[in-house]
Coordinates of C-alpha atoms and ligand atoms in Angstrom, one line a residue:
X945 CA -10.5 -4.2 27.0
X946 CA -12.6 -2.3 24.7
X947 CA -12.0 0.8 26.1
X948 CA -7.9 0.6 25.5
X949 CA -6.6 3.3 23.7
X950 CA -3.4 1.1 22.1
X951 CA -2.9 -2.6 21.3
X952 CA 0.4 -2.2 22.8
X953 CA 0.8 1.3 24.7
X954 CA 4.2 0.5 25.8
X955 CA 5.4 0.3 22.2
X956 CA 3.4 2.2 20.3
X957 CA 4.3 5.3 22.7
X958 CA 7.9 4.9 23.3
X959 CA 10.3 8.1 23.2
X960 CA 11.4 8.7 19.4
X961 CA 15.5 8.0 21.1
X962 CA 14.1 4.9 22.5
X963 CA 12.3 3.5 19.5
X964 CA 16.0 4.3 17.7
X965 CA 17.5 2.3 19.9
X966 CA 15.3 -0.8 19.4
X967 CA 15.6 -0.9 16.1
X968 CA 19.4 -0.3 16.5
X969 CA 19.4 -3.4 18.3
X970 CA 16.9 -5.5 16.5
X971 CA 19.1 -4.1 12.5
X972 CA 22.1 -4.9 14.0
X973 CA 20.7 -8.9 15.0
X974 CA 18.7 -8.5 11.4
X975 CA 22.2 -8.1 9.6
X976 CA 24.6 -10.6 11.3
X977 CA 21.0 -13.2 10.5
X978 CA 21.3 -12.3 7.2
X979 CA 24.9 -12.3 6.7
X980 CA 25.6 -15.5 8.2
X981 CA 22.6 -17.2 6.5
X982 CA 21.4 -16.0 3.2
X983 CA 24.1 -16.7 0.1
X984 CA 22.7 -13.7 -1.3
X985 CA 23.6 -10.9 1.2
X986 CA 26.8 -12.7 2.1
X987 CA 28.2 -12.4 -1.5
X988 CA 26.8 -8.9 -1.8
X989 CA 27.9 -7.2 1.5
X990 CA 31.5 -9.2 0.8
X991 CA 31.3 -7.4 -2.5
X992 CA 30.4 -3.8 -1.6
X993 CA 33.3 -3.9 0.9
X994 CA 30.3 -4.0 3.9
X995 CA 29.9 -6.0 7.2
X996 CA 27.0 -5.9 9.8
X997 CA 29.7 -5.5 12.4
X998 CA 30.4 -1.9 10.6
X999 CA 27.0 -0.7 11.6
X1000 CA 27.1 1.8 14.9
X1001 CA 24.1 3.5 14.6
X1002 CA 21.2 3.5 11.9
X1003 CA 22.5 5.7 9.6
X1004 CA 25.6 3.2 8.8
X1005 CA 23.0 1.4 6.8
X1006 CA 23.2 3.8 4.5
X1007 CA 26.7 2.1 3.1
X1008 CA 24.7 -1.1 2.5
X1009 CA 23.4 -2.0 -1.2
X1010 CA 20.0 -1.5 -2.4
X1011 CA 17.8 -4.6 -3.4
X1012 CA 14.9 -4.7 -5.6
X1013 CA 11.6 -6.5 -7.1
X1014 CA 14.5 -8.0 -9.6
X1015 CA 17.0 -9.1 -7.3
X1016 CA 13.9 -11.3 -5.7
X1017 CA 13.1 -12.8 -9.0
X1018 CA 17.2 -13.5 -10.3
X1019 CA 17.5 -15.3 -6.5
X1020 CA 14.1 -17.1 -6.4
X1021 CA 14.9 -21.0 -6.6
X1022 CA 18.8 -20.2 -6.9
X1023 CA 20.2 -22.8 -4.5
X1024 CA 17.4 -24.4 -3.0
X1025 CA 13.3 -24.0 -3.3
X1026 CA 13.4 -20.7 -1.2
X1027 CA 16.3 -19.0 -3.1
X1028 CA 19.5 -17.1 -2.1
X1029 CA 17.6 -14.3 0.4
X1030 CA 16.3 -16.8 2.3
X1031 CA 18.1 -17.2 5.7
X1032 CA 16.5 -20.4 7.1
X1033 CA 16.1 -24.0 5.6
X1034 CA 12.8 -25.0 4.3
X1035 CA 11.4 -26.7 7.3
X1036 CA 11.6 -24.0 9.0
X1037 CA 8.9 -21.9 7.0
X1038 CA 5.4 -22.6 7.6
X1039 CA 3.7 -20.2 5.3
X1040 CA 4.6 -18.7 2.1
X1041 CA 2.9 -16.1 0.2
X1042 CA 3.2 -14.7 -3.3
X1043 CA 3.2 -11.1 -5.2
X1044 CA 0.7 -10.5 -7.6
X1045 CA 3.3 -10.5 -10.3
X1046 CA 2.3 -7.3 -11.9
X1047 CA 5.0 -6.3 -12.4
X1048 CA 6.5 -9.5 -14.1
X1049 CA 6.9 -13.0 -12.4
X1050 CA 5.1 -13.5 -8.9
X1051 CA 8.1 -13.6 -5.5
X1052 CA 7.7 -16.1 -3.1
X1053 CA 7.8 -14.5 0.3
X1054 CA 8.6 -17.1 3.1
X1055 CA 7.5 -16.7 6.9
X1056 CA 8.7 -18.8 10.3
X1057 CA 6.3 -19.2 12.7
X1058 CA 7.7 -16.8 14.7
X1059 CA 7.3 -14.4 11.6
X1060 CA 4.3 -14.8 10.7
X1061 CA 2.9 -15.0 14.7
X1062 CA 4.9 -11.7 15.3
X1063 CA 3.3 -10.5 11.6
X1064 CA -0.4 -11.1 13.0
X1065 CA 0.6 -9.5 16.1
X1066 CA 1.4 -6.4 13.9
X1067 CA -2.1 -6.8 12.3
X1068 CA -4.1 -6.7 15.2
X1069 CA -2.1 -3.7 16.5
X1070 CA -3.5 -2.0 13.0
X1071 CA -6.2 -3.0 13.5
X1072 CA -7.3 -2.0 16.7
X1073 CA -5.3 1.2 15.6
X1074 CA -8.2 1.7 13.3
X1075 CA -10.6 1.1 15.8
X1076 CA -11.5 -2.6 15.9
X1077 CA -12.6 -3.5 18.4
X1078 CA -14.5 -7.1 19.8
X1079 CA -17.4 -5.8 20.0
X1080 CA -17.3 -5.6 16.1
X1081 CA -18.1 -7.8 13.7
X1082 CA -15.4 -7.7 10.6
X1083 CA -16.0 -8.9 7.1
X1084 CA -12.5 -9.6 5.5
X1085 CA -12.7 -9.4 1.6
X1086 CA -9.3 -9.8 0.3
X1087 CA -8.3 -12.2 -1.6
X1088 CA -7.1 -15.8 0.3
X1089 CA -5.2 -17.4 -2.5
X1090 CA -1.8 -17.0 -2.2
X1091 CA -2.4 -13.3 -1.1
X1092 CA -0.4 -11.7 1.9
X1093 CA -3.3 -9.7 2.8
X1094 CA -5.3 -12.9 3.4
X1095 CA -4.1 -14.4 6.5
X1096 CA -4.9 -10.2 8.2
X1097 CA -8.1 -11.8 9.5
X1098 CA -6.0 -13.6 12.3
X1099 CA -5.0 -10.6 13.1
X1100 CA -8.2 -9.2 13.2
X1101 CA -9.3 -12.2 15.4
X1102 CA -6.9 -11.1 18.1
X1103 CA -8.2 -7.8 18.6
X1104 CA -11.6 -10.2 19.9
X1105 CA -13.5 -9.1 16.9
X1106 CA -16.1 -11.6 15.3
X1107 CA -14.3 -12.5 11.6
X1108 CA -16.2 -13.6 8.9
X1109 CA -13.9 -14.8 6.1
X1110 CA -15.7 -14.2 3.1
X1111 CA -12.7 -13.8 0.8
X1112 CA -13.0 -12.5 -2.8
X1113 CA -16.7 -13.4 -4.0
X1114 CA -18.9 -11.7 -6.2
X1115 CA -20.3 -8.7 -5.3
X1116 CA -23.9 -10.4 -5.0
X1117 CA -22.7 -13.0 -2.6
X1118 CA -20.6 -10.1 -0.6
X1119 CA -24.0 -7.8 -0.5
X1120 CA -26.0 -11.2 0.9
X1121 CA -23.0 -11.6 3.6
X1122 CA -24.1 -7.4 4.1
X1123 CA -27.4 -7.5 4.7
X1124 CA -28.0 -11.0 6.5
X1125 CA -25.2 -10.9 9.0
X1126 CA -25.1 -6.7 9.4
X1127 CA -20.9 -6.3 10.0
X1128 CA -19.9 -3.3 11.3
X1129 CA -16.8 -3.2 9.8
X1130 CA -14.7 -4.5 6.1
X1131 CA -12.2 -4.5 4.3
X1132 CA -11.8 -4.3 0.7
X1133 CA -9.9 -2.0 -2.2
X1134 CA -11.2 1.6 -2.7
X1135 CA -12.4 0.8 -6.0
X1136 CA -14.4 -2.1 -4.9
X1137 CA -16.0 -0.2 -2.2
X1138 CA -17.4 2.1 -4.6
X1139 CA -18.6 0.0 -7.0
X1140 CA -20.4 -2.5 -4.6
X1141 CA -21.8 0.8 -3.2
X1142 CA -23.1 1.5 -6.6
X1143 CA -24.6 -1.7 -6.8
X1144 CA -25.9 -2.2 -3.4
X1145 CA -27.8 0.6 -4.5
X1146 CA -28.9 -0.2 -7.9
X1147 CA -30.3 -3.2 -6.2
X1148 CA -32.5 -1.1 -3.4
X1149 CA -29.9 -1.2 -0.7
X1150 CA -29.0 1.5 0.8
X1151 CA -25.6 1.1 3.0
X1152 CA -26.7 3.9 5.3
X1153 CA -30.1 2.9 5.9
X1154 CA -30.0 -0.8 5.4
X1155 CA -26.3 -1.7 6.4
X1156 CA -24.7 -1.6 9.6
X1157 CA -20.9 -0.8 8.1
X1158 CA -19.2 1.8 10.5
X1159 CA -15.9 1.5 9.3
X1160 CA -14.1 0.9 5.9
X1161 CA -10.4 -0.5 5.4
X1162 CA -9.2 -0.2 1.9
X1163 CA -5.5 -0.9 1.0
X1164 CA -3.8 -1.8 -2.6
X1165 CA -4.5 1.7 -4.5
X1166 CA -4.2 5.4 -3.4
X1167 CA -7.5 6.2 -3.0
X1168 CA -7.8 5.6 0.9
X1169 CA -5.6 8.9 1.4
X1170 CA -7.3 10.7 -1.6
X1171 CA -9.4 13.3 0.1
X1172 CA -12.1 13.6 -3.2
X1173 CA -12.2 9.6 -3.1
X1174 CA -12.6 9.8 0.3
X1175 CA -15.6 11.6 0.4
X1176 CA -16.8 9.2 -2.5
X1177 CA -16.7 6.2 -0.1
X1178 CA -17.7 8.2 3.1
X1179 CA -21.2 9.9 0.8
X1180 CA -22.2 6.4 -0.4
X1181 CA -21.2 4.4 2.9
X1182 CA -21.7 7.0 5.9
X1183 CA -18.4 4.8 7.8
X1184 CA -15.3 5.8 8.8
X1185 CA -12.5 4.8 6.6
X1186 CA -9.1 3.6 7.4
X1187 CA -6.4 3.5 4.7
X1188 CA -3.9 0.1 5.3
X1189 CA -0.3 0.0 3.5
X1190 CA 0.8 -3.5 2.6
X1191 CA 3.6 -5.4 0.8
X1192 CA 3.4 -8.7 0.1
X1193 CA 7.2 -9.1 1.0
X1194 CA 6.8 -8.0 4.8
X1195 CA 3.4 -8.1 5.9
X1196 CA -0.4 -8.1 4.5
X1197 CA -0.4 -4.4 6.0
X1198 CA 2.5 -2.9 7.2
X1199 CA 1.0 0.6 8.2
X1200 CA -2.2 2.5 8.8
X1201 CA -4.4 4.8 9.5
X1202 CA -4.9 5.8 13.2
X1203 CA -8.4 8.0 14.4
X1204 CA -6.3 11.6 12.9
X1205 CA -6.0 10.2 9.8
X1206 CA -2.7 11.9 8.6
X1207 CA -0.4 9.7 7.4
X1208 CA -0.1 6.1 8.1
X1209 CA 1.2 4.7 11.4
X1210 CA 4.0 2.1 10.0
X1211 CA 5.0 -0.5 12.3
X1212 CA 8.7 1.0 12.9
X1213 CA 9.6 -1.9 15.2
X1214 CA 9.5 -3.9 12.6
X1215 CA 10.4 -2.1 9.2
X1216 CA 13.1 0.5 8.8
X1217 CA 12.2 3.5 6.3
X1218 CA 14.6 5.0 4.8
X1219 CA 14.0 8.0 1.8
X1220 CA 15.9 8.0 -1.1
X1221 CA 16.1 9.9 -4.2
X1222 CA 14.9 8.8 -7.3
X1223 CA 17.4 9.6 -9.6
X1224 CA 20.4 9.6 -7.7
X1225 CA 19.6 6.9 -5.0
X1226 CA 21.2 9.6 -2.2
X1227 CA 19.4 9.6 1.1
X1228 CA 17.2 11.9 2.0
X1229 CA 16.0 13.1 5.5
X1230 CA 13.1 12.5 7.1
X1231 CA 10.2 14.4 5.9
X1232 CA 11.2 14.9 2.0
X1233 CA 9.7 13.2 -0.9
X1234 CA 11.2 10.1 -2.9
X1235 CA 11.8 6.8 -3.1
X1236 CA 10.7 5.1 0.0
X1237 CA 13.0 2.4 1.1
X1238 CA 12.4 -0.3 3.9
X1239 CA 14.3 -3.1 5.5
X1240 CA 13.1 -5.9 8.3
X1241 CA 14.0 -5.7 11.1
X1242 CA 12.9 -9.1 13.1
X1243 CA 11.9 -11.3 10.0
X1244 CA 14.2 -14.6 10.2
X1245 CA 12.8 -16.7 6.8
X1246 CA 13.8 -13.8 4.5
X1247 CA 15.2 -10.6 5.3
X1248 CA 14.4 -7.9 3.1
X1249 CA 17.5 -5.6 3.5
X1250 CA 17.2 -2.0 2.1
X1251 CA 14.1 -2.9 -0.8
X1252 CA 13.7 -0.3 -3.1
X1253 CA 9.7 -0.3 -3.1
X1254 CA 9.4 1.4 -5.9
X1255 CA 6.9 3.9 -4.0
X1256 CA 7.1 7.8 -3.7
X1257 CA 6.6 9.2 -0.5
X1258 CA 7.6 10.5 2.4
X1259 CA 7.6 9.7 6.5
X1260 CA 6.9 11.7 9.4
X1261 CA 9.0 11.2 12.4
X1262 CA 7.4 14.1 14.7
X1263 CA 4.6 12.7 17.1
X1264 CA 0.9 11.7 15.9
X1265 CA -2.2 13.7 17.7
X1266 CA -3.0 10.0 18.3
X1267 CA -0.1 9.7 20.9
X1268 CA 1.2 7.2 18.8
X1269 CA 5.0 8.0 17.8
X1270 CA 5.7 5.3 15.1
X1271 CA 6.3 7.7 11.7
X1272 CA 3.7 7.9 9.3
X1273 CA 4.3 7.0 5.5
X1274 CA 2.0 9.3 3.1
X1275 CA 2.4 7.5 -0.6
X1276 CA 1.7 9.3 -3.5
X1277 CA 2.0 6.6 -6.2
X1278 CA 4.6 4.0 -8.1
X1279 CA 7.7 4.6 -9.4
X1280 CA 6.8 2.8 -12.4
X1281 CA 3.2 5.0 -12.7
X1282 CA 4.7 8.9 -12.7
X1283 CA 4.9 10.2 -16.3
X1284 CA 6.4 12.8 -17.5
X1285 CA 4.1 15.8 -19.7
X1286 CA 6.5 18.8 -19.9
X1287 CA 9.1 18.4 -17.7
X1288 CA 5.7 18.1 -14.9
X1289 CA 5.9 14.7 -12.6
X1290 CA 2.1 13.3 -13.2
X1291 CA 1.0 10.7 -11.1
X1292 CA -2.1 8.7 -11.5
X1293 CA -3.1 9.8 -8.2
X1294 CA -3.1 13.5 -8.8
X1295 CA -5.6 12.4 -12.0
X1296 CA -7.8 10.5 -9.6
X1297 CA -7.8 13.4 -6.8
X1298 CA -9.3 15.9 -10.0
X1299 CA -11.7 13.5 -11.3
X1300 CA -13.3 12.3 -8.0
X1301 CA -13.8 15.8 -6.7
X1302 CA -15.8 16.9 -10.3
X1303 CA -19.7 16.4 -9.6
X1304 CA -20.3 16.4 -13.0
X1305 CA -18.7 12.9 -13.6
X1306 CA -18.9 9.7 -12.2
X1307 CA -15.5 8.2 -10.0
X1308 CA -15.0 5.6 -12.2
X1309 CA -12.1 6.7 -15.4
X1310 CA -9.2 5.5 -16.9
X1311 CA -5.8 7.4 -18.1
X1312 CA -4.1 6.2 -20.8
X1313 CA -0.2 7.5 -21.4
X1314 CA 1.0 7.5 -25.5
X1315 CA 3.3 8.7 -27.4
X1316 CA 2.7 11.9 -30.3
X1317 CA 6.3 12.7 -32.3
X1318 CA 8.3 11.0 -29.2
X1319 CA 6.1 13.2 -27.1
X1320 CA 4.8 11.8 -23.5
X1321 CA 0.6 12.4 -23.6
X1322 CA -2.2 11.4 -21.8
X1323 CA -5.7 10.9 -22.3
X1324 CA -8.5 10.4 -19.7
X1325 CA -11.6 8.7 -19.6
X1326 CA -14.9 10.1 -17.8
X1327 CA -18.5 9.3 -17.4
X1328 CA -20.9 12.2 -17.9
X1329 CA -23.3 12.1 -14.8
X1330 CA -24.9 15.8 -15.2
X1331 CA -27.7 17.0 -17.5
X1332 CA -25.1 18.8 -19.5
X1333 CA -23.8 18.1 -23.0
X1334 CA -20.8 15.9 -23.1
X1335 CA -18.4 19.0 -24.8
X1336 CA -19.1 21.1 -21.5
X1337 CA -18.1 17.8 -19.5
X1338 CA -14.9 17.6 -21.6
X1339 CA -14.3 21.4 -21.3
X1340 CA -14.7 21.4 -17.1
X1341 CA -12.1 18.1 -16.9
X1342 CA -9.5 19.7 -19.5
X1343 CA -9.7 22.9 -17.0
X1344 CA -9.6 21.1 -13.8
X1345 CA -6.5 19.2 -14.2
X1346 CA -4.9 21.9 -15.9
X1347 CA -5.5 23.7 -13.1
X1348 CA -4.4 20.9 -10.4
X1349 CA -1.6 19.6 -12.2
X1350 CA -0.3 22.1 -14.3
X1351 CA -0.4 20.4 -17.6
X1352 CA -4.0 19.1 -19.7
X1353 CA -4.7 15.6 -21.1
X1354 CA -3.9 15.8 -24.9
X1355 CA -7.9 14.1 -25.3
X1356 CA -11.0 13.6 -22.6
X1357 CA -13.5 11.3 -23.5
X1358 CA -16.8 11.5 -21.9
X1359 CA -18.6 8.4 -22.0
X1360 CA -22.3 7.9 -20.8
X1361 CA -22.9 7.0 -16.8
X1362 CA -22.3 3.7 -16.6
X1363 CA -20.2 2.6 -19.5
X1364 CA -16.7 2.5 -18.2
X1365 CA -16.2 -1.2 -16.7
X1366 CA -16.1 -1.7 -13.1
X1367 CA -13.1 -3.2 -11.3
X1368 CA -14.2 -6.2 -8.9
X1369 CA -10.3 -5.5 -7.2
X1370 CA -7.3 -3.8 -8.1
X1371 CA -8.5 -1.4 -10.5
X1372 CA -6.4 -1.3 -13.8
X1373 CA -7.2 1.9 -14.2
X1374 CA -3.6 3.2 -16.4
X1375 CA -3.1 2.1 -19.8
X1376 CA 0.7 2.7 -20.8
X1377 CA 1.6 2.9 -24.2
X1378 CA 4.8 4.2 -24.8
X1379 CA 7.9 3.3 -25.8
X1380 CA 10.6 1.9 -23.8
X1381 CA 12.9 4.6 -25.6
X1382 CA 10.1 7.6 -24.8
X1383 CA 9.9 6.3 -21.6
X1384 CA 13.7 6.3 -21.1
X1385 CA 14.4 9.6 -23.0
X1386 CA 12.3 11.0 -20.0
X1387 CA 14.2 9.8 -17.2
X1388 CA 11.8 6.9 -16.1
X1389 CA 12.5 3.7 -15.0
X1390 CA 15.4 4.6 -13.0
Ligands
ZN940 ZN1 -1.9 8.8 14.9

C-alpha cells in the first residue's frame, strides 16, 4: 500500500465533466435535505422565490441566498439545541465541534456518523495526499478541545500511520515527545513551528541533526503558502511542508497541499466553491480573485449552503502536475484583515511575505492598523537580528514593503532579537485600531 500514488485514484482522478456531474447529483440531494429539513433554508429559499427542484445544473446555485458567520449565530439554539440549519434531530449527531469565536460568539457545528466517518475519510485522503504514509509516525498537535482540527488524527490513522496524540502542550513537553519517540511527521500552525524551532535550538536541539521530522503540516494562518515563511520553516526544520485549509463548519481540513505544492487540493466531492466578488457579491469565474464561497455537498447534520467564508482567493479548475484534478484554492487572507492605505488593498499576508524574506530581522512582527485625521495607517513591528544599527533596520523595512506593496507603514519599530512575544498557536499577530466609521468610509466590512 505504501507505494499508492492516491488514497482514492478513482476519485481523485476523475474527468473535470465527470466530477461536475457528481456534485450535480450529490447539490441537488444536498438541497431537497436541506429544504425539507432545516427551518432555516426552508423559510429562506420560500422567501427568495427559490426551490432545489429549480436547480439543472451547478450554476442555478447561483440564484440561491448567501449565508454567513452571522446567520450561524442568529439560528444557533433557535428551535431546538442544534438551531434552525440543522437538518437532523439531535440523536442523530454524534459529534459536535465549535469555532474559535474570534470573530464573536463560538458556532456549534454538528456531524452524523456518517458525516463525520465520510469527514475522516476526507482526512486521510489529505493526508496521504501530503505524503503520509504508514510507515510514518505522525505527531498531531492541534488543539483537542472542542477543536475541528482535533479529531484529523483518525484520519491520519487510516492512512496506517503510527499517531501520537499529543494535543496542544507546552512547547517543552512537545520537544520531549520530539526527541524520545523521533516522528517523522507533525502538524502544527506556522507560527508555532517556528518558534518551537527556535526553542528546540536555544535548548541544544537541532531538528536537522537531532530530529527525525520529514514533513510539516501547518494550517490556521497563511504562512504555509508564504514562499519567505516557507523557507523559514524549511531552514530551521530541513522537512517538507504541506499547507492544510480547514473550517471548522465542514471539516478539520478541507484542502491541501499535494507533492507540486501549487495550490491546495480541495476536496470538490464534498464542498462546492464558488468565487464571488467582494463588493458586489456577483459571481466570478473560475480563476479570478474574491470572495471564496463554499457549500456541502454530502453533510446531513447541517448543511452549509453557499457560506460566505469570509476568505480571498481564488480556485484552479485546470489539472494538477499531481494527476489530481480536484481545484486548488490559493488564500490570500480574511475579509475582515485587508485594509485599505491609499486606495491599495493591504493584506496581512503581503506584510508577512516582506518581513520573512528580510535577513536582517527576525520572523516574528506585529502590524498594527490606526487611524491619523480619519486616515487608514499601519505600523509594523520587527526584531533587529543583524549587527546594524536599528535606523538602517527601520530604513531597509520602510523600503521593502514600499516596494512590495506599494504603499510604507506610517512607523517601523525595531525591537531587540527576542523581544517580540512568541505565539504558542494562532498567532495574533494584527492589532486593529480603527474606527468602525474609518473602517466603513473605506469600503470594509462589506
Ligand atoms: Zn496536485
Amino acid at each position: 500500500m505504501d507505494n499508492q500514488k492516491y488514497w482514492d485514484e478513482g476519485l481523485e482522478t476523475l474527468s473535470r465533466s465527470e466530477l461536475e456531474a457528481l456534485q450535480l447529483k450529490n447539490l441537488r440531494e444536498e438541497l431537497a435535505h436541506a429544504y425539507a429539513n432545516s427551518p432555516y433554508y426552508k423559510r429562506a429559499w420560500d422567501e427568495a422565490g427559490v426551490h432545489p427542484d429549480d436547480v439543472k445544473t451547478l450554476g442555478d446555485l447561483n440564484k440561491f441566498p448567501f449565508i454567513e458567520k452571522k446567520t450561524q449565530r442568529d439560528t444557533q439554539g433557535v428551535g431546538s439545541f442544534l438551531g434552525e440549519l440543522a437538518a437532523v434531530q439531535e440523536e442523530d449527531v454524534v459529534f459536535v465541534s465549535t469555532s474559535s469565536g474570534s470573530t464573536g460568539v463560538p458556532t456549534l457545528s454538528p456531524f452524523t456518523a456518517q458525516d463525520f466517518d465520510e469527514f475522516q475519510d476526507t482526512e486521510a485522503r489529505l493526508f496521504w495526499q501530503a505524503g503520509i504514509r504508514p510507515k510514518d509516525r505522525y505527531v498531531h498537535a492541534l488543539n483537542f478541545a472542542l477543536y475541528v482540527g482535533g479529531p484529523d488524527v483518525i484520519g491520519a490513522q487510516r492512512t496506517g500511520a503510527l499517531c501520537i496524540w499529543v494535543g496542544a502542550v507546552p512547547s517543552e513537553r512537545l520537544l520531549f515527545v520530539l526527541k524520545t519517540y523521533q516522528p517523522t511527521a507533525i502538524w502544527t500552525s506556522p507560527s508555532y513551528i517556528i518558534a518551537l524551532g527556535e526553542k528546540a535550538l536555544q535548548s541544544g536541539i537541532d531538528p536537522k541533526k537531532n530530529l527525525s521530522i520529514k514533513k510539516i503540516i501547518v494550517a490556521g494562518e497563511m504562512g504555509g503558502s508564504i514562499g519567505a515563511t516557507r523557507h523559514a520553516i524549511t531552514d530551521i526544520w530541513g522537512a517538507e511542508l504541506y499547507d492544510f485549509y480547514g473550517l471548522s463548519d465542514i471539516f478539520g481540513a478541507c484542502a491541501a497541499h499535494c507533492e507540486v505544492h501549487d495550490g491546495l487540493h480541495i476536496a470538490e466531492d464534498h464542498i462546492y466553491v464558488e468565487t464571488i466578488d467582494l463588493n458586489t457579491g456577483e459571481l466570478l469565474p473560475p480563476g479570478e480573485r474574491g470572495e471564496l464561497v463554499f457549500t456541502t455537498l454530502r453533510k446531513k447534520a447541517r448543511p452549509i449552503i453557499r457560506f460566505r467564508t469570509g476568505d480571498i482567493g481564488r480556485i484552479d479548475i485546470t489539472p494538477c502536475k499531481c494527476g489530481r484534478t480536484h481545484g486548488r484554492i490559493y488564500v490570500d487572507g480574511r475579509k475582515d484583515d485587508m485594509f485599505i492605505v491609499s486606495a491599495v488593498n493591504v493584506y496581512p499576508s503581503d506584510i508577512e511575505y516582506v518581513i520573512r524574506a528580510l535577513p536582517e530581522v527576525s520572523n516574528e512582527y506585529t502590524i498594527r492598523i490606526f487611524e491619523e485625521n480619519y486616515t487608514c495607517k499601519y505600523e509594523v513591528n520587527v526584531e533587529n537580528v543583524s549587527d546594524q544599527p536599528d535606523t538602517a533596520i527601520g530604513e531597509i523595512v520602510v523600503n521593502a514593503l514600499k516596494a512590495r506593496i506599494g504603499v510604507k507603514p506610517a512607523i517601523v519599530n525595531v525591537h531587540p532579537n527576542g523581544t517580540l512575544e512568541r505565539s504558542t498557536h494562532k498567532a495574533k499577530r494584527v492589532i486593529d485600531q480603527r474606527t468602525e466609521t474609518v473602517a466603513e468610509l473605506h469600503g470594509e466590512g462589506i
